[in-house]
Coordinates of C-alpha atoms in Angstrom, one line a residue:
M1359 CA -0.1 0.2 -0.1
K1360 CA 1.3 4.0 -0.2
L1361 CA 1.7 6.1 2.0
T1362 CA 0.8 9.4 1.0
K1363 CA 1.5 13.0 2.9
E1364 CA -1.8 12.8 5.0
K1365 CA -1.4 9.2 6.0
L1366 CA 2.6 10.3 7.2
I1367 CA 1.4 12.8 9.1
E1368 CA -1.2 11.0 11.1
N1369 CA 1.4 8.4 12.2
F1370 CA 3.2 11.7 13.6
N1371 CA 0.8 11.0 16.6
S1372 CA 2.9 8.1 17.4
I1373 CA 5.8 10.0 18.0
N1374 CA 6.3 9.5 21.7
D1375 CA 10.4 9.9 22.5
Y1376 CA 11.7 13.3 22.8
S1377 CA 13.9 11.9 26.2
A1378 CA 17.6 12.6 25.0
V1379 CA 19.2 15.9 23.5
Q1380 CA 19.1 14.2 20.2
K1381 CA 15.6 13.6 19.8
T1382 CA 14.3 17.1 21.2
F1383 CA 11.2 18.4 20.4
S1384 CA 12.0 20.9 17.7
P1385 CA 9.7 21.5 14.6
C1386 CA 9.4 24.8 13.0
Y1387 CA 13.2 25.3 11.3
S1388 CA 13.5 25.7 15.0
N1389 CA 16.9 25.8 16.7
I1390 CA 15.7 25.4 20.2
G1391 CA 14.4 21.8 21.4
F1392 CA 12.9 20.8 24.7
E1393 CA 14.3 17.6 26.2
I1394 CA 11.2 15.9 28.2
A1395 CA 11.3 13.4 30.3
P1396 CA 8.5 10.5 30.2
E1397 CA 7.8 11.3 33.9
S1398 CA 8.1 14.9 33.9
C1399 CA 7.1 17.7 36.0
G1400 CA 7.8 20.2 33.9
S1401 CA 8.3 21.7 30.6
G1402 CA 11.4 19.8 30.3
A1403 CA 15.2 20.9 29.4
L1404 CA 15.5 23.7 26.7
W1405 CA 18.4 23.4 24.6
L1406 CA 20.1 25.1 21.8
H1407 CA 20.7 23.8 18.5
Y1408 CA 23.0 25.8 16.6
N1409 CA 26.5 25.7 16.7
R1410 CA 28.4 22.2 16.5
A1411 CA 27.8 21.7 20.3
S1412 CA 24.2 21.9 21.8
R1413 CA 24.1 23.8 25.2
K1414 CA 21.2 23.4 27.5
L1415 CA 19.8 26.8 29.1
W1416 CA 17.1 25.3 31.6
D1417 CA 16.7 22.3 33.5
S1418 CA 12.9 23.1 33.4
F1419 CA 11.8 25.8 31.4
I1420 CA 8.0 25.3 32.7
D1421 CA 7.3 24.1 36.7
F1422 CA 4.0 23.7 37.0
P1423 CA 2.3 21.4 39.9
L1424 CA 0.5 18.4 38.5
K1425 CA -1.2 15.3 40.1
Q1426 CA -0.8 13.4 36.8
N1427 CA 2.9 14.1 35.9
K1428 CA 3.6 11.9 33.2
A1429 CA 4.0 13.6 29.4
Q1430 CA 1.9 12.5 26.5
T1431 CA 4.0 13.6 23.1
S1432 CA 3.3 13.8 19.5
A1433 CA 5.2 15.6 16.6
F1434 CA 2.6 18.5 17.3
S1435 CA 2.7 19.0 20.7
V1436 CA 3.4 18.0 24.2
A1437 CA 0.8 17.3 26.7
F1438 CA 1.5 16.7 30.6
G1439 CA -1.5 16.1 33.3
E1440 CA -4.8 14.9 32.5
N1441 CA -8.7 16.0 32.9
E1442 CA -9.1 19.4 34.7
T1443 CA -5.4 19.8 35.4
S1444 CA -3.2 19.7 32.3
A1445 CA -0.8 21.8 30.3
K1446 CA 0.2 21.8 26.5
L1447 CA 3.3 22.8 24.4
T1448 CA 3.7 23.2 20.7
F1449 CA 5.5 25.4 18.5
T1450 CA 3.5 28.0 16.3
D1451 CA 6.9 29.3 14.4
T1452 CA 10.5 28.7 14.1
D1453 CA 12.1 28.9 17.7
T1454 CA 8.3 30.2 18.9
I1455 CA 6.5 28.1 21.7
C1456 CA 2.7 28.7 22.9
F1457 CA 2.4 27.3 26.3
S1458 CA -1.6 26.5 27.5
A1459 CA -2.7 25.6 31.1
D1460 CA -6.1 24.0 32.6
G1461 CA -7.3 23.7 36.1
L1462 CA -3.8 25.4 37.2
D1463 CA -3.4 27.8 39.9
G1464 CA -0.4 29.1 38.2
V1465 CA 2.9 28.4 36.8
K1466 CA 6.8 29.5 37.2
L1467 CA 9.0 30.1 34.2
F1468 CA 12.7 29.9 33.9
A1469 CA 12.5 27.3 37.1
R1470 CA 15.5 25.3 37.4
K1471 CA 19.0 27.1 35.7
N1472 CA 21.6 25.3 34.0
E1473 CA 25.0 25.4 35.0
K1474 CA 25.9 26.8 31.0
L1475 CA 23.5 29.1 31.9
R1476 CA 26.1 32.1 32.3
S1477 CA 23.5 34.7 33.3
F1478 CA 20.2 36.0 32.4
W1479 CA 17.7 38.7 33.6
I1480 CA 14.3 39.9 32.9
E1481 CA 12.7 43.2 31.7
K1482 CA 8.9 43.6 32.1
I1483 CA 7.4 45.7 29.8
S1484 CA 3.8 46.0 30.4
G1485 CA 1.3 43.9 32.3
N1486 CA 1.3 41.0 29.9
E1487 CA 4.8 41.1 28.1
A1488 CA 8.5 40.5 29.4
E1489 CA 11.7 40.6 27.9
V1490 CA 14.4 38.4 28.8
F1491 CA 17.9 38.7 28.0
G1492 CA 21.5 36.2 28.3
Y1493 CA 24.2 34.7 27.4
S1494 CA 24.9 31.2 28.0
E1495 CA 28.6 29.5 28.1
N1496 CA 30.5 28.5 25.2
T1497 CA 30.7 24.4 25.6
D1498 CA 32.9 23.7 22.2
D1499 CA 36.5 25.2 22.1
R1500 CA 36.7 25.5 18.8
D1501 CA 33.8 28.2 18.7
P1502 CA 35.4 31.6 19.0
D1503 CA 32.9 33.4 21.3
E1504 CA 33.4 32.8 25.1
T1505 CA 29.4 33.3 25.5
V1506 CA 26.2 33.1 22.9
P1507 CA 23.6 35.8 23.7
F1508 CA 19.9 35.0 23.3
Y1509 CA 16.9 37.1 24.1
I1510 CA 13.2 35.7 25.0
Y1511 CA 10.0 37.5 24.1
L1512 CA 7.1 36.5 26.6
K1513 CA 3.9 37.4 25.8
V1514 CA 1.3 36.3 28.3
L1515 CA -2.1 35.7 26.5
Q1516 CA -4.6 34.9 29.0
G1517 CA -3.6 35.2 33.2
E1518 CA -1.8 37.4 35.2
F1519 CA 1.9 38.2 35.1
F1520 CA 4.2 38.9 37.6
A1521 CA 7.8 39.2 37.5
D1522 CA 11.2 39.9 39.2
K1523 CA 15.1 40.0 37.8
N1524 CA 15.2 36.5 37.4
D1525 CA 11.3 35.0 37.8
V1526 CA 8.3 34.8 36.3
I1527 CA 5.5 33.5 37.7
V1528 CA 2.0 33.0 35.8
R1529 CA -1.0 33.5 37.5
A1530 CA -4.6 31.6 36.0
D1531 CA -7.1 33.9 35.0
N1532 CA -10.7 33.6 36.8
D1533 CA -11.4 30.3 34.2
K1534 CA -8.0 28.2 35.6
K1535 CA -6.9 29.5 32.4
I1536 CA -3.1 30.2 31.6
I1537 CA -1.8 30.8 27.7
I1538 CA 1.8 32.0 27.0
S1539 CA 3.6 32.6 24.1
A1540 CA 7.1 33.2 23.8
A1541 CA 10.1 33.6 20.8
V1542 CA 13.9 33.1 21.3
E1543 CA 16.5 34.6 19.2
V1544 CA 19.9 33.1 19.3
L1545 CA 23.5 35.1 18.6
N1546 CA 22.2 37.9 16.2
I1547 CA 19.7 39.0 18.2
D1548 CA 16.4 40.3 16.4
R1549 CA 13.9 41.6 19.2
E1550 CA 10.9 42.9 16.6
N1551 CA 10.9 39.7 15.1
A1552 CA 11.1 38.1 18.2
Q1553 CA 7.7 39.9 18.8
K1554 CA 6.0 39.7 15.9
K1555 CA 6.4 35.8 15.7
A1556 CA 5.3 35.8 19.4
K1557 CA 2.3 38.0 18.8
N1558 CA 1.3 35.9 15.9
S1559 CA 0.4 33.3 17.7
P1560 CA -2.8 32.4 18.2
E1561 CA -4.7 32.4 21.7
N1562 CA -6.3 29.3 21.2
F1563 CA -4.2 26.1 21.7
S1564 CA -5.7 24.3 19.1
E1565 CA -5.1 26.9 16.4
A1566 CA -1.6 26.8 17.8
E1567 CA -1.2 23.0 17.1
E1568 CA -2.4 23.4 13.5
K1569 CA 0.0 25.8 12.6
C1570 CA 2.8 23.0 13.6
R1571 CA 0.8 20.6 11.9
E1572 CA 0.6 22.9 8.7
F1573 CA 4.8 23.1 8.8
Y1574 CA 5.0 19.3 8.4
L1575 CA 1.9 19.2 5.7
E1576 CA 4.3 21.7 3.6
C1577 CA 7.6 20.0 4.2
F1578 CA 6.4 16.6 2.8
D1579 CA 4.8 18.4 -0.4
N1580 CA 5.2 15.4 -2.9
F1581 CA 5.9 12.2 -0.4
S1582 CA 4.5 9.2 -0.8
V1583 CA 6.2 5.6 -0.4
E1584 CA 5.4 2.1 -1.1
I1585 CA 5.1 -0.2 2.8
K1586 CA 3.6 -3.7 3.4
S1587 CA 3.4 -3.1 7.7
E1588 CA 2.1 -0.8 10.0
E1589 CA 5.4 -1.3 11.8
E1590 CA 7.5 0.1 8.9
E1591 CA 4.8 3.0 8.3
K1592 CA 6.2 3.9 12.4
I1593 CA 9.3 3.7 11.5
I1594 CA 9.0 5.6 8.3
A1595 CA 7.2 8.1 10.2
K1596 CA 10.0 8.8 12.6
A1597 CA 12.7 9.3 9.9
A1598 CA 10.4 11.7 8.0
Y1599 CA 9.7 13.0 11.4
G1600 CA 13.5 13.0 12.6
L1601 CA 14.5 14.8 9.0
T1602 CA 12.8 17.8 9.8
A1603 CA 13.3 17.9 13.1
N1604 CA 17.0 18.4 11.9
L1605 CA 16.1 21.3 9.9
A1606 CA 17.1 24.6 11.3
K1607 CA 17.2 28.4 10.0
A1608 CA 20.3 29.0 11.7
P1609 CA 21.8 32.2 12.8
G1610 CA 25.4 33.9 12.4
N1611 CA 27.1 32.5 9.0
L1612 CA 24.1 30.1 8.2
K1613 CA 21.6 33.1 8.3
N1614 CA 18.8 33.6 5.6
N1615 CA 19.3 29.6 4.8
I1616 CA 17.4 26.6 5.9
S1617 CA 20.2 24.1 7.2
S1618 CA 20.2 20.8 7.0
F1619 CA 21.6 19.1 10.3
P1620 CA 22.8 15.3 10.6
N1621 CA 21.3 15.5 13.9
R1622 CA 19.8 18.5 16.0
G1623 CA 21.6 17.5 19.4
S1624 CA 24.8 16.0 18.1
Y1625 CA 25.7 17.4 15.0
P1626 CA 23.8 21.1 15.2
S1627 CA 25.8 22.1 12.0
H1628 CA 25.8 21.7 7.9
F1629 CA 28.1 19.0 6.8
L1630 CA 29.0 18.0 3.2
W1631 CA 28.4 14.8 2.8
D1632 CA 26.0 14.0 5.2
T1633 CA 23.8 16.7 3.0
C1634 CA 24.6 14.6 -0.4
F1635 CA 23.2 11.5 1.9
Q1636 CA 20.5 13.5 3.5
N1637 CA 19.2 14.4 -0.1
L1638 CA 18.1 11.4 -0.6
A1639 CA 15.1 11.5 1.1
Y1640 CA 14.5 15.4 0.8
E1641 CA 14.9 15.6 -3.2
K1642 CA 12.0 13.2 -3.1
F1643 CA 9.5 15.1 -1.2
S1644 CA 10.6 18.5 -1.2
P1645 CA 13.4 19.3 -4.3
A1646 CA 13.3 22.8 -3.7
L1647 CA 14.6 22.4 0.2
A1648 CA 17.3 20.1 -1.3
A1649 CA 18.2 22.0 -3.5
E1650 CA 19.1 24.6 -1.1
F1651 CA 20.9 22.7 0.9
L1652 CA 23.2 22.2 -2.2
L1653 CA 23.6 25.7 -3.2
Q1654 CA 24.5 26.4 0.9
I1655 CA 27.3 24.5 0.2
A1656 CA 28.3 26.0 -3.0
A1657 CA 27.7 29.4 -1.1
F1658 CA 30.5 28.7 1.5
Q1659 CA 32.9 27.3 -1.4
R1660 CA 36.5 29.1 -1.2
S1661 CA 37.5 31.1 -4.1
D1662 CA 40.2 28.6 -4.8
G1663 CA 36.9 25.8 -5.2
K1664 CA 37.3 24.0 -1.4
F1665 CA 34.5 23.1 -0.1
P1666 CA 34.5 23.0 4.0
Q1667 CA 34.1 20.1 5.7
F1668 CA 31.0 21.6 7.5
M1669 CA 29.8 24.8 8.2
C1670 CA 27.7 26.1 11.2
S1671 CA 26.8 29.8 13.0
T1672 CA 30.0 31.4 13.8
W1673 CA 33.1 29.1 12.4
E1674 CA 33.3 26.2 9.7
R1675 CA 36.0 23.5 9.3
P1676 CA 38.1 24.5 6.6
H1677 CA 41.5 22.3 7.0
Y1678 CA 40.1 19.2 6.0
S1679 CA 37.1 18.9 2.7
Q1680 CA 34.9 16.2 2.6
P1681 CA 34.2 13.1 0.0
A1682 CA 33.8 14.8 -3.3
L1683 CA 30.1 13.9 -3.4
V1684 CA 28.2 17.0 -4.2
G1685 CA 28.4 16.6 -7.8
W1686 CA 26.4 13.1 -7.3
A1687 CA 24.1 14.8 -5.1
A1688 CA 23.4 17.8 -7.6
M1689 CA 22.6 15.5 -11.0
R1690 CA 19.6 14.1 -8.9
I1691 CA 18.4 17.3 -8.3
A1692 CA 19.0 18.4 -11.9
T1693 CA 17.7 15.1 -13.3
R1694 CA 14.5 15.7 -11.5
T1695 CA 13.8 19.0 -11.9
N1696 CA 15.9 20.5 -14.8
D1697 CA 16.3 23.8 -13.2
R1698 CA 18.8 25.7 -15.3
K1699 CA 19.6 28.0 -13.0
F1700 CA 20.5 25.9 -10.4
I1701 CA 22.2 23.6 -12.9
E1702 CA 24.6 26.6 -13.8
D1703 CA 24.7 27.5 -10.3
M1704 CA 26.2 24.2 -8.9
T1705 CA 27.5 23.3 -12.2
D1706 CA 30.2 26.4 -11.8
A1707 CA 30.7 25.4 -8.2
I1708 CA 31.4 21.9 -8.8
E1709 CA 33.7 22.7 -11.5
K1710 CA 35.7 24.9 -9.1
N1711 CA 35.7 22.1 -6.6
N1712 CA 37.4 19.4 -9.2
L1713 CA 39.9 22.0 -10.0
W1714 CA 40.5 22.3 -6.5
W1715 CA 41.1 18.5 -6.1
L1716 CA 43.2 18.1 -8.8
N1717 CA 45.7 20.8 -8.3
S1718 CA 45.7 21.1 -4.2
R1719 CA 45.4 17.0 -3.7
N1720 CA 47.1 15.9 -6.6
S1721 CA 50.4 14.1 -6.5
E1722 CA 53.2 13.2 -9.0
C1723 CA 51.7 10.0 -10.1
G1724 CA 48.3 11.6 -10.8
L1725 CA 46.0 10.3 -7.9
I1726 CA 44.5 12.2 -5.5
S1727 CA 46.3 12.2 -2.2
C1728 CA 44.4 11.8 1.2
P1729 CA 46.2 13.1 4.5
H1730 CA 43.6 12.2 6.8
G1731 CA 40.4 10.0 7.7
L1732 CA 38.6 12.9 8.1
E1733 CA 38.4 13.8 4.4
T1734 CA 37.3 10.7 3.6
G1735 CA 34.7 10.8 6.1
Q1736 CA 36.0 7.6 7.8
D1737 CA 37.8 9.6 10.9
D1738 CA 39.8 6.6 12.3
S1739 CA 39.6 4.0 9.7
P1740 CA 42.6 1.4 9.9
R1741 CA 43.5 2.2 6.3
F1742 CA 45.1 5.8 7.7
D1743 CA 47.4 4.2 10.7
N1744 CA 50.4 4.9 8.8
G1745 CA 49.5 8.5 7.7
T1746 CA 48.6 9.8 4.0
T1747 CA 47.2 7.2 1.3
F1748 CA 46.0 7.4 -2.2
A1749 CA 42.9 6.6 -0.7
C1750 CA 40.4 4.7 -3.1
D1751 CA 37.1 5.9 -1.7
M1752 CA 38.8 10.1 -2.8
N1753 CA 40.1 9.1 -6.1
S1754 CA 36.6 7.3 -6.8
Y1755 CA 34.4 10.3 -5.5
V1756 CA 36.5 12.7 -7.5
L1757 CA 36.4 10.4 -10.3
H1758 CA 33.0 10.5 -9.7
Q1759 CA 32.3 14.4 -9.9
L1760 CA 34.5 14.4 -13.0
H1761 CA 31.9 12.3 -14.7
C1762 CA 29.3 14.8 -13.2
A1763 CA 30.6 18.0 -14.2
A1764 CA 30.7 16.7 -17.5
E1765 CA 27.2 15.3 -17.8
L1766 CA 26.0 18.9 -16.2
N1767 CA 27.7 20.6 -19.3
K1768 CA 26.1 18.1 -21.6
M1769 CA 22.2 19.7 -19.9
L1770 CA 23.7 22.8 -20.5
G1771 CA 24.9 22.6 -24.3
R1772 CA 28.4 23.4 -23.1
N1773 CA 29.9 20.4 -25.2
E1774 CA 33.6 21.8 -25.4
K1775 CA 33.8 22.0 -21.3
A1776 CA 32.0 18.4 -21.2
L1777 CA 34.7 16.7 -23.5
F1778 CA 37.1 18.7 -21.3
W1779 CA 36.0 16.9 -17.9
E1780 CA 35.6 13.3 -19.8
E1781 CA 39.3 13.6 -20.9
K1782 CA 40.1 14.9 -17.1
A1783 CA 37.9 11.5 -16.3
E1784 CA 39.7 9.3 -18.0
K1785 CA 43.4 9.8 -17.0
L1786 CA 42.3 9.7 -13.3
S1787 CA 40.2 6.4 -14.6
Q1788 CA 43.7 4.8 -15.9
K1789 CA 45.8 5.9 -13.4
I1790 CA 43.0 4.4 -10.5
I1791 CA 43.7 1.0 -12.4
E1792 CA 47.4 1.4 -12.9
I1793 CA 48.5 2.3 -9.0
L1794 CA 45.0 1.3 -7.2
W1795 CA 44.2 -2.1 -8.7
C1796 CA 46.4 -5.5 -6.9
E1797 CA 46.2 -7.9 -10.0
E1798 CA 47.4 -10.4 -7.6
D1799 CA 44.4 -9.9 -5.0
G1800 CA 42.3 -9.3 -7.5
I1801 CA 40.8 -6.1 -5.8
F1802 CA 41.5 -1.8 -5.8
Y1803 CA 43.4 -1.2 -2.6
D1804 CA 44.7 2.5 -0.9
V1805 CA 48.4 2.7 -1.7
S1806 CA 50.9 4.3 0.3
P1807 CA 52.9 7.2 -1.2
E1808 CA 56.1 6.8 0.6
N1809 CA 57.2 3.0 -0.5
G1810 CA 54.5 2.6 -3.9
E1811 CA 53.0 -0.4 -1.6
F1812 CA 49.6 -1.8 -1.1
V1813 CA 47.3 -1.2 2.2
R1814 CA 46.2 -4.6 1.9
I1815 CA 42.8 -3.8 4.0
V1816 CA 39.3 -5.1 2.1
S1817 CA 36.4 -2.8 2.3
P1818 CA 33.4 -1.4 0.8
V1819 CA 36.0 1.6 -0.6
S1820 CA 37.5 -1.2 -2.9
F1821 CA 34.4 -0.9 -5.2
L1822 CA 33.9 2.6 -5.1
P1823 CA 36.3 3.1 -8.1
L1824 CA 33.8 0.3 -9.9
W1825 CA 31.0 2.8 -8.9
A1826 CA 32.7 5.5 -9.9
G1827 CA 33.1 4.2 -13.7
V1828 CA 36.6 2.6 -13.8
N1829 CA 37.5 0.8 -17.3
L1830 CA 38.1 -2.0 -15.4
P1831 CA 37.7 -4.9 -17.9
K1832 CA 34.3 -6.9 -16.9
E1833 CA 35.6 -10.1 -16.0
K1834 CA 38.4 -8.4 -13.2
A1835 CA 35.7 -6.4 -12.1
E1836 CA 33.3 -9.6 -11.8
Q1837 CA 35.8 -11.9 -10.2
S1838 CA 36.4 -9.4 -7.9
V1839 CA 32.9 -8.4 -6.9
R1840 CA 32.4 -12.0 -6.5
K1841 CA 35.1 -13.0 -4.1
Y1842 CA 35.0 -9.9 -1.9
L1843 CA 31.8 -7.8 -2.2
L1844 CA 29.5 -11.0 -2.4
N1845 CA 31.7 -13.1 -0.2
P1846 CA 30.0 -13.7 3.6
E1847 CA 33.7 -14.1 4.8
Y1848 CA 34.3 -10.5 3.6
L1849 CA 31.8 -8.1 3.3
F1850 CA 28.1 -9.7 2.5
G1851 CA 27.2 -11.4 6.2
E1852 CA 23.9 -10.9 7.7
I1853 CA 24.7 -7.1 8.3
P1854 CA 26.8 -6.6 5.1
F1855 CA 29.3 -3.9 4.0
P1856 CA 31.1 -3.3 7.3
S1857 CA 33.7 -0.7 7.2
V1858 CA 36.3 -3.3 7.6
A1859 CA 36.1 -6.9 5.8
Y1860 CA 34.8 -9.3 8.8
N1861 CA 37.8 -11.6 8.5
D1862 CA 40.3 -8.8 8.9
I1863 CA 42.9 -8.5 11.2
N1864 CA 41.6 -4.6 12.5
Y1865 CA 38.0 -5.9 12.2
G1866 CA 35.5 -4.6 15.7
S1867 CA 32.0 -4.7 14.9
G1868 CA 31.3 -1.7 17.1
N1869 CA 34.7 0.1 16.8
W1870 CA 33.7 3.0 14.8
W1871 CA 35.3 3.0 11.2
R1872 CA 37.2 -0.2 11.8
G1873 CA 33.9 -2.8 11.8
P1874 CA 30.3 -1.2 11.8
T1875 CA 28.3 -1.0 9.1
W1876 CA 27.9 2.5 8.0
M1877 CA 24.6 3.1 5.8
P1878 CA 26.6 5.9 3.3
N1879 CA 29.1 3.4 2.7
A1880 CA 26.2 0.7 2.5
Y1881 CA 24.0 2.6 0.0
L1882 CA 27.2 2.8 -2.3
M1883 CA 27.6 -0.7 -2.7
L1884 CA 24.0 -0.9 -3.1
E1885 CA 24.4 1.5 -6.4
T1886 CA 27.6 -0.2 -7.4
L1887 CA 25.5 -3.7 -7.3
D1888 CA 22.8 -2.2 -9.0
K1889 CA 24.8 -0.4 -11.7
L1890 CA 27.2 -4.0 -12.3
G1891 CA 23.8 -5.8 -12.8
Y1892 CA 23.8 -7.8 -9.5
E1893 CA 20.1 -7.9 -9.7
K1894 CA 19.3 -10.9 -7.1
E1895 CA 21.9 -9.3 -4.6
Y1896 CA 20.9 -5.8 -4.6
Y1897 CA 17.9 -6.6 -3.4
E1898 CA 18.9 -9.0 -1.2
A1899 CA 21.2 -6.7 0.5
A1900 CA 18.8 -3.9 0.5
E1901 CA 16.3 -6.3 2.6
K1902 CA 19.6 -7.0 5.0
L1903 CA 20.1 -3.2 5.4
Y1904 CA 16.7 -2.4 5.4
N1905 CA 16.0 -5.2 8.8
V1906 CA 18.8 -3.5 10.3
I1907 CA 17.4 -0.5 10.7
L1908 CA 13.8 -1.4 11.3
N1909 CA 15.0 -3.7 14.1
D1910 CA 16.9 -1.2 15.6
G1911 CA 13.9 1.3 15.3
E1912 CA 15.8 4.3 16.7
L1913 CA 17.5 5.1 13.3
H1914 CA 21.2 5.5 14.7
E1915 CA 24.4 6.7 12.9
L1916 CA 26.1 3.6 12.6
F1917 CA 25.4 -0.1 13.4
D1918 CA 27.6 -3.1 15.0
S1919 CA 28.2 -5.4 11.9
K1920 CA 27.6 -8.7 14.1
T1921 CA 24.8 -7.7 15.9
G1922 CA 22.6 -4.8 14.3
T1923 CA 22.8 -2.5 17.7
G1924 CA 22.0 1.0 16.8
L1925 CA 25.6 3.0 18.0
G1926 CA 26.2 6.8 18.0
A1927 CA 23.4 9.4 17.6
A1928 CA 20.0 8.6 17.0
E1929 CA 17.5 9.8 14.1
Q1930 CA 20.8 10.1 12.4
G1931 CA 19.8 12.1 9.1
W1932 CA 21.2 10.2 6.3
T1933 CA 19.8 6.9 8.4
N1934 CA 16.3 8.6 8.2
A1935 CA 17.2 9.6 4.9
I1936 CA 18.4 5.9 3.5
F1937 CA 15.8 4.0 5.5
I1938 CA 13.5 5.9 3.3
K1939 CA 15.6 4.8 0.2
L1940 CA 15.8 1.6 1.3
C1941 CA 11.9 1.4 1.8
S1942 CA 11.3 1.9 -2.2
I1943 CA 13.6 -0.8 -2.7
V1944 CA 12.5 -3.4 -0.9
N1945 CA 9.2 -2.6 -1.7
R1946 CA 9.3 -1.8 -5.4
G1947 CA 7.6 0.9 -5.1

């Protein structure tokens, strides 16, 4: 059966876990999120998610006395208590909340300050309005600022307002009713914008909750996917919710964009290669958003063509780049939308980036050198234990992006430029075969620049040259795939495509890039099998990977390649996206 946008949104009522910083209640492109324990006696901890390291402002933002404290949650709101005494919280706009309480004498705001909250003070404007100014301590020593400023505008729509410098009490009106609207600004404070958003909040909570629902309806404009069970319907809903909750209209350097974070709690930054994989889902239900995420990377491109590893509100990591996958992601959108302006902008950026790789990372032998695992995305892979390598994956990514530059130029009618990039691709393809192909073992390996020796570690990256289109004889390619990629002793076990082969001396099933299965690598292996015509094995591998994520249920960043246990951040962007993609493959829809 087909899961439509409307049915997907209905399933959002089953979203019910906001008990960790990685899974906060944070809709409407917000930079704030509420971490809410199941047995909550308040609105929960308030987090800022905007700059590589999340930070907590209040351990409890609003406290209220309830007989029944268990929180009831959905993607649209959080409810506390029941029957005559209850409270509800929702978002009506970016960083803008509406709080409603019935049957209570009063509530206390800014109830329990967190130790990272350096200072704050309250200035009352009128009988029902106040401004809150404060500074949160920086929790990331890479951020050049010692503190981050924030501003909260409060408007009490129903109830009586009492405030001093550090406390706000709102007492219920005669009908035992309280409604509060609050808007938050971070880093670059726009008081007028915050006041406008809070004042536009509906006075009726049902209308406020509908604003939140409208946000999701807008995000999933073109969503549909084939499903077979209620269980997968719920996980698809969680994956889709996570993708939207990880979006933010972040301040500072990212201002005026919607950024696509890998995870709002663990990685609140706009990463290069995460974005390319997250777009596997975004481009399906909102091609315009997916295009914006790539254009944002292009906007941060250095004048010499380098893309940074990631961008956040006050700093970026330019020292290393990340896999040259922007061309791969841009081609998908270009083919889907045929938007000439997008194609022109991205082609120019990709061409510059190609030249940066060929100039700045090129070597005497004609291959791209890779100084550190961070640049390939495989941070601590044993492939880099002895330093710089001519890496199979990085050379393959660059090769693929050279091909993409040629195809994009063809779409624009720039045939001479297309020929230029095809010639560059052919040269690199020949060098990959000449230097990285090990005839003795029948596989591609990394090679050490120091001594020219193969780094004999079998991993999925050994097959990325085939994904990128090297001109290896078909017989040799098939022998390599059968011997290693589809061999259960190496890479095709019950949880396929571990980051290091199961039988390698370095293998550790749960040891980061030294054994676990990472869905981005695994997905590229699926594309490789599909490209080479291994239809049966393609669907078999897709189903195994799909079941790993389905059984985990929390859409983790990576997975133990023996047990399937989820590791790292939950509701991770690329796992969310790849699960939705796998669902389409497995259910052939």
